[in-house]
Every structure is written in C-alpha cells, then in structure tokens.
PDB file of C-alpha atoms in Angstrom:
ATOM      1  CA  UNK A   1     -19.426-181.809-112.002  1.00 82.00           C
ATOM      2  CA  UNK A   2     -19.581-185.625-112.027  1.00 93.00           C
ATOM      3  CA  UNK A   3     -17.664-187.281-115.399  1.00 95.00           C
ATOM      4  CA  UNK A   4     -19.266-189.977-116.971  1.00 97.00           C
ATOM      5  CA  UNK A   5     -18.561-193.029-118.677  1.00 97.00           C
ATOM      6  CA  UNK A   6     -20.636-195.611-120.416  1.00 98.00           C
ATOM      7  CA  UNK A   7     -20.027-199.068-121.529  1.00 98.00           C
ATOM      8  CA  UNK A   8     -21.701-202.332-122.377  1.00 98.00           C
ATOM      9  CA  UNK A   9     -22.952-201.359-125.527  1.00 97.00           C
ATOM     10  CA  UNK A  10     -23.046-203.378-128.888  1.00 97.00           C
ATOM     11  CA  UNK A  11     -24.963-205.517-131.398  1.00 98.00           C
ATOM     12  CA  UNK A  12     -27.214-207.953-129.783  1.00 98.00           C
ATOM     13  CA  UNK A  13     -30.308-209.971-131.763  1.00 98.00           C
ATOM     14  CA  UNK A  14     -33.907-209.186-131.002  1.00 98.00           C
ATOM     15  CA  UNK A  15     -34.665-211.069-127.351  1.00 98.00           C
ATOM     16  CA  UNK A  16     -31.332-210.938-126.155  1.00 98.00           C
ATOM     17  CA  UNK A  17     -29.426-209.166-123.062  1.00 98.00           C
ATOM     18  CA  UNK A  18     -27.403-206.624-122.920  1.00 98.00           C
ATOM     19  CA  UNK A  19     -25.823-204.937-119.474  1.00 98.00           C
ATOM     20  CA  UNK A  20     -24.540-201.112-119.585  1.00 98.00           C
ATOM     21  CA  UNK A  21     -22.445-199.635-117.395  1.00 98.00           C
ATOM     22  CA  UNK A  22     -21.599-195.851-115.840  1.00 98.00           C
ATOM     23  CA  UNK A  23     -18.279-195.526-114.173  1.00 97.00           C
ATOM     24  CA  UNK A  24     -18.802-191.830-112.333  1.00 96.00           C
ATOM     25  CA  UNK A  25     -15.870-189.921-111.176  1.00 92.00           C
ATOM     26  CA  UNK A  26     -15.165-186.591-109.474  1.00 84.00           C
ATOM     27  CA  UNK A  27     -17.628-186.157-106.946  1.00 80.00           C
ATOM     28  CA  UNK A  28     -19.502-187.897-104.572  1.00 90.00           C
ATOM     29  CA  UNK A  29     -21.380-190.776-106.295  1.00 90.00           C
ATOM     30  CA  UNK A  30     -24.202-191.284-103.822  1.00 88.00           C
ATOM     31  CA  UNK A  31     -24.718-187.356-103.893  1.00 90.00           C
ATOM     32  CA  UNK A  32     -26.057-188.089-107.042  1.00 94.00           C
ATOM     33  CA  UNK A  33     -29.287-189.146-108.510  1.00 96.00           C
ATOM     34  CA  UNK A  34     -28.098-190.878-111.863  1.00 97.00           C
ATOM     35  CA  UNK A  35     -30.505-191.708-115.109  1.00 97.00           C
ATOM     36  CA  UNK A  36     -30.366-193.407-118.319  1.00 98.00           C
ATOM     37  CA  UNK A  37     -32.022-191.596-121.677  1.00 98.00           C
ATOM     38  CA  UNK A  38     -31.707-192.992-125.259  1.00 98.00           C
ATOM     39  CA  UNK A  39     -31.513-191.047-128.391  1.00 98.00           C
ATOM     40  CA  UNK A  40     -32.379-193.336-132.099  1.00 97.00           C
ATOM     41  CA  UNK A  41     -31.260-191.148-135.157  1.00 93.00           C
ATOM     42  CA  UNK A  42     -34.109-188.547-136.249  1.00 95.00           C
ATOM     43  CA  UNK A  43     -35.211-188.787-132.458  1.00 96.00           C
ATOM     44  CA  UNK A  44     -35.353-186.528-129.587  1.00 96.00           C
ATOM     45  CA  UNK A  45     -33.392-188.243-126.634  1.00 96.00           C
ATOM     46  CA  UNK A  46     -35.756-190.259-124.605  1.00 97.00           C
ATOM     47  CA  UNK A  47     -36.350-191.051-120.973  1.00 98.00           C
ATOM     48  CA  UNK A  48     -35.232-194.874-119.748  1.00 98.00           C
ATOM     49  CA  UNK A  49     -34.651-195.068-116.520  1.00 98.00           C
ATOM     50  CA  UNK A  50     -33.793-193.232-113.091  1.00 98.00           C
ATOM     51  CA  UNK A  51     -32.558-193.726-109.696  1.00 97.00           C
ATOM     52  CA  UNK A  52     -32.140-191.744-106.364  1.00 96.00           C
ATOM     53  CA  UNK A  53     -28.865-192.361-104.193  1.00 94.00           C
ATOM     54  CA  UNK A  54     -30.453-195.310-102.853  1.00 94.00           C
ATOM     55  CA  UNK A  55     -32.103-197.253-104.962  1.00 94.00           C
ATOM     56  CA  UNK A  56     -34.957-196.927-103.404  1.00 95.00           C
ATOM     57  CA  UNK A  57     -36.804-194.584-105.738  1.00 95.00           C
ATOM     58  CA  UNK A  58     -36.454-195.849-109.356  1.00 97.00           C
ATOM     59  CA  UNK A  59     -38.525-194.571-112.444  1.00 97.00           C
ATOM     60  CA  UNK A  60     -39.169-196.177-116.240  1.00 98.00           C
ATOM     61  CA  UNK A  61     -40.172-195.089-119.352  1.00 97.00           C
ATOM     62  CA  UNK A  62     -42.903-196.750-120.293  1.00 97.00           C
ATOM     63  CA  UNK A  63     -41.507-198.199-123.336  1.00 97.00           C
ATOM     64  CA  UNK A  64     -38.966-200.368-121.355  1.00 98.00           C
ATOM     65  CA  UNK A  65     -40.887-201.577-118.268  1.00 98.00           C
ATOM     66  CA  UNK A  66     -40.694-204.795-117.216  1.00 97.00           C
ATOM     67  CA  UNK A  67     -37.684-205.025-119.684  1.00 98.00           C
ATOM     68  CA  UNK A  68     -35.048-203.254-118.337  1.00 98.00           C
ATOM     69  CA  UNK A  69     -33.494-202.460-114.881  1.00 98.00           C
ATOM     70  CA  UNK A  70     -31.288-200.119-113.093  1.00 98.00           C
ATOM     71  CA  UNK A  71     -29.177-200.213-110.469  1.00 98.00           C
ATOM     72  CA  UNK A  72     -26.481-198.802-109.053  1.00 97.00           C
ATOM     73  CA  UNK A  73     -23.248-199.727-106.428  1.00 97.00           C
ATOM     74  CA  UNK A  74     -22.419-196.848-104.876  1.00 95.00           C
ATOM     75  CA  UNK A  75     -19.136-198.393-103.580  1.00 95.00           C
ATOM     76  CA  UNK A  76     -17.795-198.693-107.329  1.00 96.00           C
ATOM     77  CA  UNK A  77     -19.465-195.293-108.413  1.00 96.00           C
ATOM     78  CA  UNK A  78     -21.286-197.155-111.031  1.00 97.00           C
ATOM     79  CA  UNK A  79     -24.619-197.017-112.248  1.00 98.00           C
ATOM     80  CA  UNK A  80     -25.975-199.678-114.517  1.00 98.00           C
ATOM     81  CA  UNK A  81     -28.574-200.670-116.910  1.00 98.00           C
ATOM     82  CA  UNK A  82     -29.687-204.404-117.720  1.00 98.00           C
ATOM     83  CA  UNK A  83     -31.477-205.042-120.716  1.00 98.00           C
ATOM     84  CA  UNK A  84     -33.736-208.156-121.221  1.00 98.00           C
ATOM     85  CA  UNK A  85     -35.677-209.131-124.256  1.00 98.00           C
ATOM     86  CA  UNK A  86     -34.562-206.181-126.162  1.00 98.00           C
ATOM     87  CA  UNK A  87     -36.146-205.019-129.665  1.00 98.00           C
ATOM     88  CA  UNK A  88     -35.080-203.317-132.560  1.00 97.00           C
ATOM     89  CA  UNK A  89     -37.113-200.408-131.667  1.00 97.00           C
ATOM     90  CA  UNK A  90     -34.463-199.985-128.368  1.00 98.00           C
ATOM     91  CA  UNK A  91     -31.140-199.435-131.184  1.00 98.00           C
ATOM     92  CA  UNK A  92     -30.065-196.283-130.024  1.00 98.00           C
ATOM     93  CA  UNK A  93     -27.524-194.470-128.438  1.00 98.00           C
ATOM     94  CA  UNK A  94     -27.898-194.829-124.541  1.00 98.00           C
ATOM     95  CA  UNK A  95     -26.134-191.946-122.132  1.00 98.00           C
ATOM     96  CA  UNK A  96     -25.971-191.715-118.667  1.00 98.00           C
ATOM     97  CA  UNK A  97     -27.032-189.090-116.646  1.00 98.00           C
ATOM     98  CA  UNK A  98     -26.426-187.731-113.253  1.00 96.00           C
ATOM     99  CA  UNK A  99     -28.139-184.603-111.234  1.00 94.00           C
ATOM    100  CA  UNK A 100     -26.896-183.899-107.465  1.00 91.00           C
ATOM    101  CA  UNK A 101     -29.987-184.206-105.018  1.00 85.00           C
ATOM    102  CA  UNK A 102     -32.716-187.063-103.480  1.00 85.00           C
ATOM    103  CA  UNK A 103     -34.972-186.516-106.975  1.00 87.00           C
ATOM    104  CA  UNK A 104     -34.863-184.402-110.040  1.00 85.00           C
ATOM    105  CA  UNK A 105     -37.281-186.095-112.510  1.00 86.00           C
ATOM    106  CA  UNK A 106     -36.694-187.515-115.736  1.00 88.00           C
ATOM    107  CA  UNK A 107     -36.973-184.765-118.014  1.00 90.00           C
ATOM    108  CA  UNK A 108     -33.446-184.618-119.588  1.00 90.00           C
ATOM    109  CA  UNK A 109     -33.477-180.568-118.721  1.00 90.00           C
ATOM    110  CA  UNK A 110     -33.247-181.663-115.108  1.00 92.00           C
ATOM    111  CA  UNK A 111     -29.930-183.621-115.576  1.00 94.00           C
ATOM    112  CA  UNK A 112     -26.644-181.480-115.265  1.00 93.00           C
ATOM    113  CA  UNK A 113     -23.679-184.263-116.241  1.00 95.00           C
ATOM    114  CA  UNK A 114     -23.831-186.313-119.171  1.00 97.00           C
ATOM    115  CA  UNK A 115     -21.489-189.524-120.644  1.00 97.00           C
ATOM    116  CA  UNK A 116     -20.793-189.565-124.406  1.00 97.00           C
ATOM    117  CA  UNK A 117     -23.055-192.289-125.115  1.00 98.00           C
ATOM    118  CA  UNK A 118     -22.578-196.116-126.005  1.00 98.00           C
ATOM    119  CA  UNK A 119     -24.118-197.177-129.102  1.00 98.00           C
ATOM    120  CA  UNK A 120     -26.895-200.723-128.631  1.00 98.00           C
ATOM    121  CA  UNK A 121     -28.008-201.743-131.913  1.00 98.00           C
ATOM    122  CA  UNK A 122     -30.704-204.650-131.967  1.00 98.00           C
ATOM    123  CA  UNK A 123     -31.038-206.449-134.787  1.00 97.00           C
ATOM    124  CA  UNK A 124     -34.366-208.239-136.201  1.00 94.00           C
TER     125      UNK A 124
END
C-alpha cells in the first residue's frame, strides 16, 4: 500500500485560503487515483474531492464546488487541495485518500490507503 501524509492544515478566518498537501510514498504515485474526504466531530467522513492519475478526471462534493481545487504533481508524489473562501461549516479534519486504478468513485469504501488527517478549523 501507498503511505500517506497530510499537511497544510490550521486556523484560518471565514473567506480565507488554505492549501493542503499529500506527500505519497511506497508505490507508484501515478498508479494511483488519490481523493480528499473530511470528517467534522459528530459527522460521518464526507466526500471533497477526487482525481484520476492524470488530472484529467476530477470530482467535487457539492458542498465545496467552485471553492476548492485539487491537483496533483505526479513528479513530487503529491496530491493537493486548495481552499478558497472557506467557511466555518468546512472545520474538520481533512484525510487523503488513495485507491490504485483509472477511477474508483468517491465513496470512502472504495479508497484502500488513508493519511492520519490534518486538522482546518475556520473561524467566524
């Protein structure tokens, strides 16, 4: 399996920007389709974002389009997550996510490899 590692995450005020990052090690990145879910306390984890080996299928939840985006560089094994205009309904903790193969979804069952999370907290 793929390891996983997020970063980027913090304590940003409602309408700001924050940028999250995956560092993936361990196999072959672009073997990989790689997704972002969120989990808020009391919540079941929720879908953000996905993205084949190319970029050129990508996926968002509906709560977060037009707001966020995801990309990936497949030379640095990274996968990342930019986050404009952000509310206090998007605190959570954000994981990455990564599934071998050209598309597996978005439902979380479908995702084999999973970071430990980086905490984004949006204050009002």
């Amino acid at each position: 399996q793929v390891q996983l590692v997020e970063s980027g995450g913090g304590l940003v005020q409602a309408g700001g920007s924050l940028r999250l990052s995956c560092a993936a090690s361990g196999r072959t990145f672009s073997n990989y389709v790689m997704g972002w879910f969120r989990q808020a306390p009391g919540k079941e984890r929720e879908f953000v974002a996905v993205i084949n080996w190319s970029g050129s299928s990508i996926s968002y939840g509906d709560s977060v389009k037009g707001r966020f985006t995801i990309s990936r560089d497949n030379a640095k094994n990274t996968v990342y997550l930019q986050m404009n205009s952000l509310k206090p309904e998007d605190t959570a903790v954000y994981y990455c996510a990564a599934s071998p193969g050209l598309w597996v979804g978005t439902m979380t069952t479908n995702f084999r490899s999973w970071g430990q999370g980086t905490q984004v907290t949006v204050s009002s």
